[in-house]
Amino acid sequence: MATTQQRIVPRYAHTAGRTSLAYSWDGKYLITVGSNEVIRKFTVASEDEPVTIDDALGRNVAVAASNENFITCSESGTISLFSMATDTLERLLVRCTLSSRDIALSPDGDWVAVASDETIVKVVNVEDNHKILNLRSQPQSVKHVAFHPTGNYLAVSCVDGVIYIYSLSTEEPELVKKVDGIVKAVDAESEVCSKVAWHPDGRAFAAQTPTRDIIVVDRTKWETHKAFASGHAGDITDFAWSPNGAFLASAGTDGKLVIWETEEQTIIVKYDYRHIVSLAWHPKHNAISFTTSRGELYTLPNAVPDDRAFRLKLTTRAAPLLNDSGPSTVLENRGKPPLPRQRAGSVDSLDDILGGGIDDGLDDFIIDDDGAGYLEPNKSGKRGNEHLDPIVHGPKRPAYGMTMWSPEIHEPFQPGSTPWKGKRRYLCLNLIGFVWTVDQDTHHTVTVEFYDRDSYRDFHLPDPYLYDKACLNESGTLFSCQPKDENPAMIFYRPHETWATRVDWRTSLPKGEEIVSIALSESYIVVCTSKGYVRVFTLFGVPFRVYRQKHTPFVACASWRDYIFVMGNGAVGADGKTQLTYSIENVKRDETLQCSDVVALPPDGEAKNVFFSSNGDPVIYDSEGVLLVLVHWRQPGQAKWVPLLDTKTLDRLAGGRKEETYWPVAVAQNKFHCIILKGGEKYPYFPRPLLSEFDFKVPLSTNSTDSTTPTSKTDTLEETYVRESILLALQEDFAAHTTTGAQDRMEMSKCVNAIDKTLLQLLGLECQSEDYGPKALEICGLFRQRRTLELAIKVAVRFNQGVLAEKIGELRDRMEVEE
């Protein structure tokens, strides 16, 4: 099925990382939580900015909401209750000793269930948090919890792939069923969803299988029934039934948002949206909101196509069970309903048909005699227009949730840093050492460790400023923090050693500026801000230059000696994404070397890291695992990105023997230094990670990762020739713009000799082939040194290629005349 892409405006609710959302039962508010430790409260269909609540006690991972309250859970283990009316923290409901992962609110709003890295699930009373039910049957930590629509049952999904069903209708919770073999075992921090989603009619639940299908399991015999199959090419990250169960929405790592029709389990529409980690249907309208791992919030209006949208107005549909002849709704013993109503209506009552009976006229009445939902929308022309959105005149800002074209931008990142993992994160990782921080609730602590402890001394310091970025080199350590309350953004530099008494310094930025990226070289400190300014300081705090970059918002920056490399978002390309651009400046001479040139990324690719090599050349590592170096960057208009290594073609990955990715650290001594990540990890681990190094290997058309196809000697020599030519070009550029010494000239001489030696070996192989000819003479024309032609003649003679030897002699004579 073809995919659809509605252009919808993202709301940047949080920083990159796990982001979750929940609607209030009446659909008036949308609450989001994320990795920046704030809570956002959006008023649906309002143009106003969301309410920002800073009382979050840690990095929140999940949220649940009623009409009166919303509840959050954080990685610090705290479960907090907030007032929907006042947007303030009312009280802590409970605290887990380990990180909490998920929460669920009972349909009557009286109880909240908490999943955490503990093996015990806590069910806490909202009004009296001294009333706690403990569910103890699971042997491992819990990833998801889900209340049955009646509130009488709770489904608990463990990390080991087992689902536990508890009955809560008695004073002591009772384990009803242990369901195994449905969901797969997943890590607690994985984005892959292993949750249970109860169908609104209460007779079944849905869960993701290891084959990336969504299977339906009945609640009486716990047998599998119908499946929503073949909708995703990647693991499913979240799914949810529509409020009446007529549709199912699912999102996956394949970048697809799929809407299914429940009765036939068919796909009615696919949308192309990437990085979705949490989604929710609007309780009343045809809309779906979802959040991404980039911290963005989207609302997709008219999610269900118009020809089927009328089914959302029908009463609760039946769960898709085999040989089902039962009623469409079987909600027994239901307490307080999730949506407030004027009275508790019976099945198919007038309030149900009118969607709650609030502000709906009789003109919206739909007769559904057979209850199957096949009735077409009323086309008599008598229906009122109260259900339509108001017409917006003029170029006003679009209301929340309206469709609008918006380009996709490259998100900013700080080179060498990682997101939070629990309460820890790396602020900087390179060949000098690493900087990491720990969240201590009231403050942070920062530790700087070095690989060479003979030359440098590790240090540890308390951090009340909450530094979020750092740089480390041979001279010192640079930190930065964002503005908070009335305090502006700030940078802090601490040199490793100095002859003066005062060893470190701080300086603040103008109010209103946030720090996007920082860089540290042997000469300067660079700060890129949210206002588009590039601010340059000397190592001891003297403001040296300030200018506004042409292309913003910034993405990242790096520096080496007097040079700074700045990446930003440029013009929008044909794919609807902004082009990633870069500029290179020599700040000492106030000279622009490259201005707003484009970073060469693959389709749908991103830059994962940027830094200068030990030889002083800009390097990027992209999301496809390719390492690229910028050649001829000192010559305006001549720079080009050249691949040095494609990590997917490494010999250690040949034949699929290993599954691993690589975290780039540095390029030094003509090697790629990185951290090997295994087991689906995306970021370096704690404690101290181990560094690995790989030789460069230029990806040519003849390279292969197929273990059954051995690489020929010719392929190896051709790759060596191209690689050595790239390295020589970098050395020649360096020598042409810098005063070089004897060691530099010796390295260039070695590189030239390596190129000619490789070409001679290629010539020998060509002379041994049966169809040698022009290619052999062409190889001779690539020699860097004229004296190598004498050796080439000897090679041709050795293999009895007299004609070729004569041709090489003529080539040598012409070169002598030209000189």
PDB file of N, CA and C in Angstrom, residues 194-243:
ATOM      1  N   SER A 194       6.061  -3.825  24.141  1.00  0.00           N
ATOM      2  CA  SER A 194       5.586  -5.165  24.515  1.00  0.00           C
ATOM      3  C   SER A 194       4.326  -5.061  25.375  1.00  0.00           C
ATOM      4  N   LYS A 195       3.600  -3.988  25.230  1.00  0.00           N
ATOM      5  CA  LYS A 195       2.460  -3.721  26.099  1.00  0.00           C
ATOM      6  C   LYS A 195       1.227  -4.515  25.675  1.00  0.00           C
ATOM      7  N   VAL A 196       0.230  -4.482  26.534  1.00  0.00           N
ATOM      8  CA  VAL A 196      -1.097  -5.020  26.268  1.00  0.00           C
ATOM      9  C   VAL A 196      -2.048  -3.840  26.083  1.00  0.00           C
ATOM     10  N   ALA A 197      -2.887  -3.904  25.065  1.00  0.00           N
ATOM     11  CA  ALA A 197      -3.910  -2.871  24.838  1.00  0.00           C
ATOM     12  C   ALA A 197      -5.272  -3.549  24.851  1.00  0.00           C
ATOM     13  N   TRP A 198      -6.024  -3.337  25.922  1.00  0.00           N
ATOM     14  CA  TRP A 198      -7.361  -3.931  26.029  1.00  0.00           C
ATOM     15  C   TRP A 198      -8.293  -3.285  25.001  1.00  0.00           C
ATOM     16  N   HIS A 199      -9.077  -4.121  24.323  1.00  0.00           N
ATOM     17  CA  HIS A 199     -10.085  -3.568  23.423  1.00  0.00           C
ATOM     18  C   HIS A 199     -11.171  -2.887  24.260  1.00  0.00           C
ATOM     19  N   PRO A 200     -11.749  -1.784  23.777  1.00  0.00           N
ATOM     20  CA  PRO A 200     -12.750  -1.069  24.576  1.00  0.00           C
ATOM     21  C   PRO A 200     -13.948  -1.901  24.994  1.00  0.00           C
ATOM     22  N   ASP A 201     -14.271  -3.010  24.275  1.00  0.00           N
ATOM     23  CA  ASP A 201     -15.417  -3.802  24.710  1.00  0.00           C
ATOM     24  C   ASP A 201     -15.045  -4.777  25.827  1.00  0.00           C
ATOM     25  N   GLY A 202     -13.763  -4.865  26.178  1.00  0.00           N
ATOM     26  CA  GLY A 202     -13.316  -5.615  27.345  1.00  0.00           C
ATOM     27  C   GLY A 202     -13.157  -7.100  27.154  1.00  0.00           C
ATOM     28  N   ARG A 203     -13.484  -7.646  25.977  1.00  0.00           N
ATOM     29  CA  ARG A 203     -13.451  -9.101  25.821  1.00  0.00           C
ATOM     30  C   ARG A 203     -12.095  -9.622  25.370  1.00  0.00           C
ATOM     31  N   ALA A 204     -11.150  -8.748  24.983  1.00  0.00           N
ATOM     32  CA  ALA A 204      -9.874  -9.207  24.438  1.00  0.00           C
ATOM     33  C   ALA A 204      -8.842  -8.110  24.592  1.00  0.00           C
ATOM     34  N   PHE A 205      -7.590  -8.511  24.414  1.00  0.00           N
ATOM     35  CA  PHE A 205      -6.523  -7.525  24.357  1.00  0.00           C
ATOM     36  C   PHE A 205      -5.653  -7.795  23.138  1.00  0.00           C
ATOM     37  N   ALA A 206      -4.891  -6.778  22.747  1.00  0.00           N
ATOM     38  CA  ALA A 206      -3.968  -6.893  21.626  1.00  0.00           C
ATOM     39  C   ALA A 206      -2.543  -6.759  22.140  1.00  0.00           C
ATOM     40  N   ALA A 207      -1.622  -7.469  21.471  1.00  0.00           N
ATOM     41  CA  ALA A 207      -0.213  -7.401  21.836  1.00  0.00           C
ATOM     42  C   ALA A 207       0.633  -7.678  20.601  1.00  0.00           C
ATOM     43  N   GLN A 208       1.858  -7.146  20.600  1.00  0.00           N
ATOM     44  CA  GLN A 208       2.772  -7.340  19.475  1.00  0.00           C
ATOM     45  C   GLN A 208       3.486  -8.681  19.595  1.00  0.00           C
ATOM     46  N   THR A 209       3.573  -9.414  18.484  1.00  0.00           N
ATOM     47  CA  THR A 209       4.284 -10.681  18.456  1.00  0.00           C
ATOM     48  C   THR A 209       5.717 -10.454  17.968  1.00  0.00           C
ATOM     49  N   PRO A 210       6.613 -11.439  18.143  1.00  0.00           N
ATOM     50  CA  PRO A 210       7.977 -11.283  17.620  1.00  0.00           C
ATOM     51  C   PRO A 210       8.049 -11.112  16.108  1.00  0.00           C
ATOM     52  N   THR A 211       6.965 -11.485  15.395  1.00  0.00           N
ATOM     53  CA  THR A 211       6.946 -11.320  13.934  1.00  0.00           C
ATOM     54  C   THR A 211       6.425  -9.950  13.524  1.00  0.00           C
ATOM     55  N   ARG A 212       6.286  -9.035  14.474  1.00  0.00           N
ATOM     56  CA  ARG A 212       5.863  -7.653  14.235  1.00  0.00           C
ATOM     57  C   ARG A 212       4.404  -7.549  13.793  1.00  0.00           C
ATOM     58  N   ASP A 213       3.613  -8.562  14.146  1.00  0.00           N
ATOM     59  CA  ASP A 213       2.170  -8.503  13.958  1.00  0.00           C
ATOM     60  C   ASP A 213       1.528  -8.147  15.295  1.00  0.00           C
ATOM     61  N   ILE A 214       0.265  -7.740  15.241  1.00  0.00           N
ATOM     62  CA  ILE A 214      -0.496  -7.467  16.454  1.00  0.00           C
ATOM     63  C   ILE A 214      -1.578  -8.522  16.556  1.00  0.00           C
ATOM     64  N   ILE A 215      -1.512  -9.361  17.588  1.00  0.00           N
ATOM     65  CA  ILE A 215      -2.423 -10.493  17.749  1.00  0.00           C
ATOM     66  C   ILE A 215      -3.484 -10.148  18.780  1.00  0.00           C
ATOM     67  N   VAL A 216      -4.689 -10.707  18.618  1.00  0.00           N
ATOM     68  CA  VAL A 216      -5.796 -10.490  19.543  1.00  0.00           C
ATOM     69  C   VAL A 216      -5.952 -11.737  20.408  1.00  0.00           C
ATOM     70  N   VAL A 217      -6.042 -11.551  21.722  1.00  0.00           N
ATOM     71  CA  VAL A 217      -6.169 -12.646  22.691  1.00  0.00           C
ATOM     72  C   VAL A 217      -7.450 -12.432  23.485  1.00  0.00           C
ATOM     73  N   ASP A 218      -8.327 -13.477  23.551  1.00  0.00           N
ATOM     74  CA  ASP A 218      -9.593 -13.308  24.265  1.00  0.00           C
ATOM     75  C   ASP A 218      -9.379 -13.440  25.772  1.00  0.00           C
ATOM     76  N   ARG A 219     -10.296 -12.896  26.554  1.00  0.00           N
ATOM     77  CA  ARG A 219     -10.149 -12.833  28.003  1.00  0.00           C
ATOM     78  C   ARG A 219     -10.784 -14.018  28.722  1.00  0.00           C
ATOM     79  N   THR A 220     -11.456 -14.886  28.021  1.00  0.00           N
ATOM     80  CA  THR A 220     -12.091 -16.027  28.678  1.00  0.00           C
ATOM     81  C   THR A 220     -11.201 -17.269  28.638  1.00  0.00           C
ATOM     82  N   LYS A 221     -10.734 -17.644  27.441  1.00  0.00           N
ATOM     83  CA  LYS A 221      -9.889 -18.836  27.316  1.00  0.00           C
ATOM     84  C   LYS A 221      -8.419 -18.487  27.078  1.00  0.00           C
ATOM     85  N   TRP A 222      -8.102 -17.188  26.933  1.00  0.00           N
ATOM     86  CA  TRP A 222      -6.736 -16.719  26.709  1.00  0.00           C
ATOM     87  C   TRP A 222      -6.122 -17.360  25.465  1.00  0.00           C
ATOM     88  N   GLU A 223      -6.952 -17.487  24.436  1.00  0.00           N
ATOM     89  CA  GLU A 223      -6.498 -18.038  23.163  1.00  0.00           C
ATOM     90  C   GLU A 223      -6.282 -16.917  22.159  1.00  0.00           C
ATOM     91  N   THR A 224      -5.368 -17.140  21.234  1.00  0.00           N
ATOM     92  CA  THR A 224      -5.117 -16.146  20.181  1.00  0.00           C
ATOM     93  C   THR A 224      -6.196 -16.240  19.111  1.00  0.00           C
ATOM     94  N   HIS A 225      -6.594 -15.098  18.604  1.00  0.00           N
ATOM     95  CA  HIS A 225      -7.638 -15.042  17.581  1.00  0.00           C
ATOM     96  C   HIS A 225      -7.084 -14.365  16.329  1.00  0.00           C
ATOM     97  N   LYS A 226      -7.714 -13.335  15.881  1.00  0.00           N
ATOM     98  CA  LYS A 226      -7.304 -12.705  14.630  1.00  0.00           C
ATOM     99  C   LYS A 226      -6.063 -11.836  14.842  1.00  0.00           C
ATOM    100  N   ALA A 227      -5.368 -11.556  13.730  1.00  0.00           N
ATOM    101  CA  ALA A 227      -4.114 -10.801  13.804  1.00  0.00           C
ATOM    102  C   ALA A 227      -4.127  -9.658  12.797  1.00  0.00           C
ATOM    103  N   PHE A 228      -3.511  -8.566  13.198  1.00  0.00           N
ATOM    104  CA  PHE A 228      -3.258  -7.443  12.292  1.00  0.00           C
ATOM    105  C   PHE A 228      -1.845  -7.665  11.752  1.00  0.00           C
ATOM    106  N   ALA A 229      -1.749  -8.239  10.567  1.00  0.00           N
ATOM    107  CA  ALA A 229      -0.476  -8.780  10.070  1.00  0.00           C
ATOM    108  C   ALA A 229       0.086  -7.968   8.914  1.00  0.00           C
ATOM    109  N   SER A 230       1.427  -8.047   8.785  1.00  0.00           N
ATOM    110  CA  SER A 230       2.176  -7.512   7.635  1.00  0.00           C
ATOM    111  C   SER A 230       2.004  -6.007   7.470  1.00  0.00           C
ATOM    112  N   GLY A 231       1.889  -5.310   8.569  1.00  0.00           N
ATOM    113  CA  GLY A 231       1.742  -3.859   8.477  1.00  0.00           C
ATOM    114  C   GLY A 231       3.042  -3.101   8.639  1.00  0.00           C
ATOM    115  N   HIS A 232       4.033  -3.752   9.276  1.00  0.00           N
ATOM    116  CA  HIS A 232       5.282  -3.051   9.567  1.00  0.00           C
ATOM    117  C   HIS A 232       6.479  -3.908   9.182  1.00  0.00           C
ATOM    118  N   ALA A 233       7.524  -3.239   8.694  1.00  0.00           N
ATOM    119  CA  ALA A 233       8.785  -3.906   8.379  1.00  0.00           C
ATOM    120  C   ALA A 233       9.777  -3.794   9.531  1.00  0.00           C
ATOM    121  N   GLY A 234       9.409  -3.125  10.591  1.00  0.00           N
ATOM    122  CA  GLY A 234      10.249  -2.972  11.777  1.00  0.00           C
ATOM    123  C   GLY A 234       9.425  -3.202  13.023  1.00  0.00           C
ATOM    124  N   ASP A 235      10.087  -3.252  14.177  1.00  0.00           N
ATOM    125  CA  ASP A 235       9.380  -3.461  15.432  1.00  0.00           C
ATOM    126  C   ASP A 235       8.387  -2.334  15.694  1.00  0.00           C
ATOM    127  N   ILE A 236       7.278  -2.682  16.334  1.00  0.00           N
ATOM    128  CA  ILE A 236       6.232  -1.710  16.655  1.00  0.00           C
ATOM    129  C   ILE A 236       6.603  -1.012  17.956  1.00  0.00           C
ATOM    130  N   THR A 237       6.544   0.307  17.945  1.00  0.00           N
ATOM    131  CA  THR A 237       6.921   1.105  19.119  1.00  0.00           C
ATOM    132  C   THR A 237       5.706   1.507  19.963  1.00  0.00           C
ATOM    133  N   ASP A 238       4.519   1.559  19.375  1.00  0.00           N
ATOM    134  CA  ASP A 238       3.300   1.837  20.147  1.00  0.00           C
ATOM    135  C   ASP A 238       2.093   1.544  19.272  1.00  0.00           C
ATOM    136  N   PHE A 239       0.966   1.212  19.923  1.00  0.00           N
ATOM    137  CA  PHE A 239      -0.294   1.010  19.205  1.00  0.00           C
ATOM    138  C   PHE A 239      -1.432   1.295  20.159  1.00  0.00           C
ATOM    139  N   ALA A 240      -2.594   1.626  19.611  1.00  0.00           N
ATOM    140  CA  ALA A 240      -3.743   1.997  20.451  1.00  0.00           C
ATOM    141  C   ALA A 240      -5.026   1.821  19.664  1.00  0.00           C
ATOM    142  N   TRP A 241      -6.084   1.353  20.371  1.00  0.00           N
ATOM    143  CA  TRP A 241      -7.424   1.280  19.784  1.00  0.00           C
ATOM    144  C   TRP A 241      -8.037   2.677  19.752  1.00  0.00           C
ATOM    145  N   SER A 242      -8.876   2.921  18.780  1.00  0.00           N
ATOM    146  CA  SER A 242      -9.670   4.153  18.794  1.00  0.00           C
ATOM    147  C   SER A 242     -10.636   4.082  19.971  1.00  0.00           C
ATOM    148  N   PRO A 243     -11.203   5.204  20.409  1.00  0.00           N
ATOM    149  CA  PRO A 243     -12.044   5.182  21.619  1.00  0.00           C
ATOM    150  C   PRO A 243     -13.182   4.172  21.569  1.00  0.00           C
TER     151      PRO A 243
END
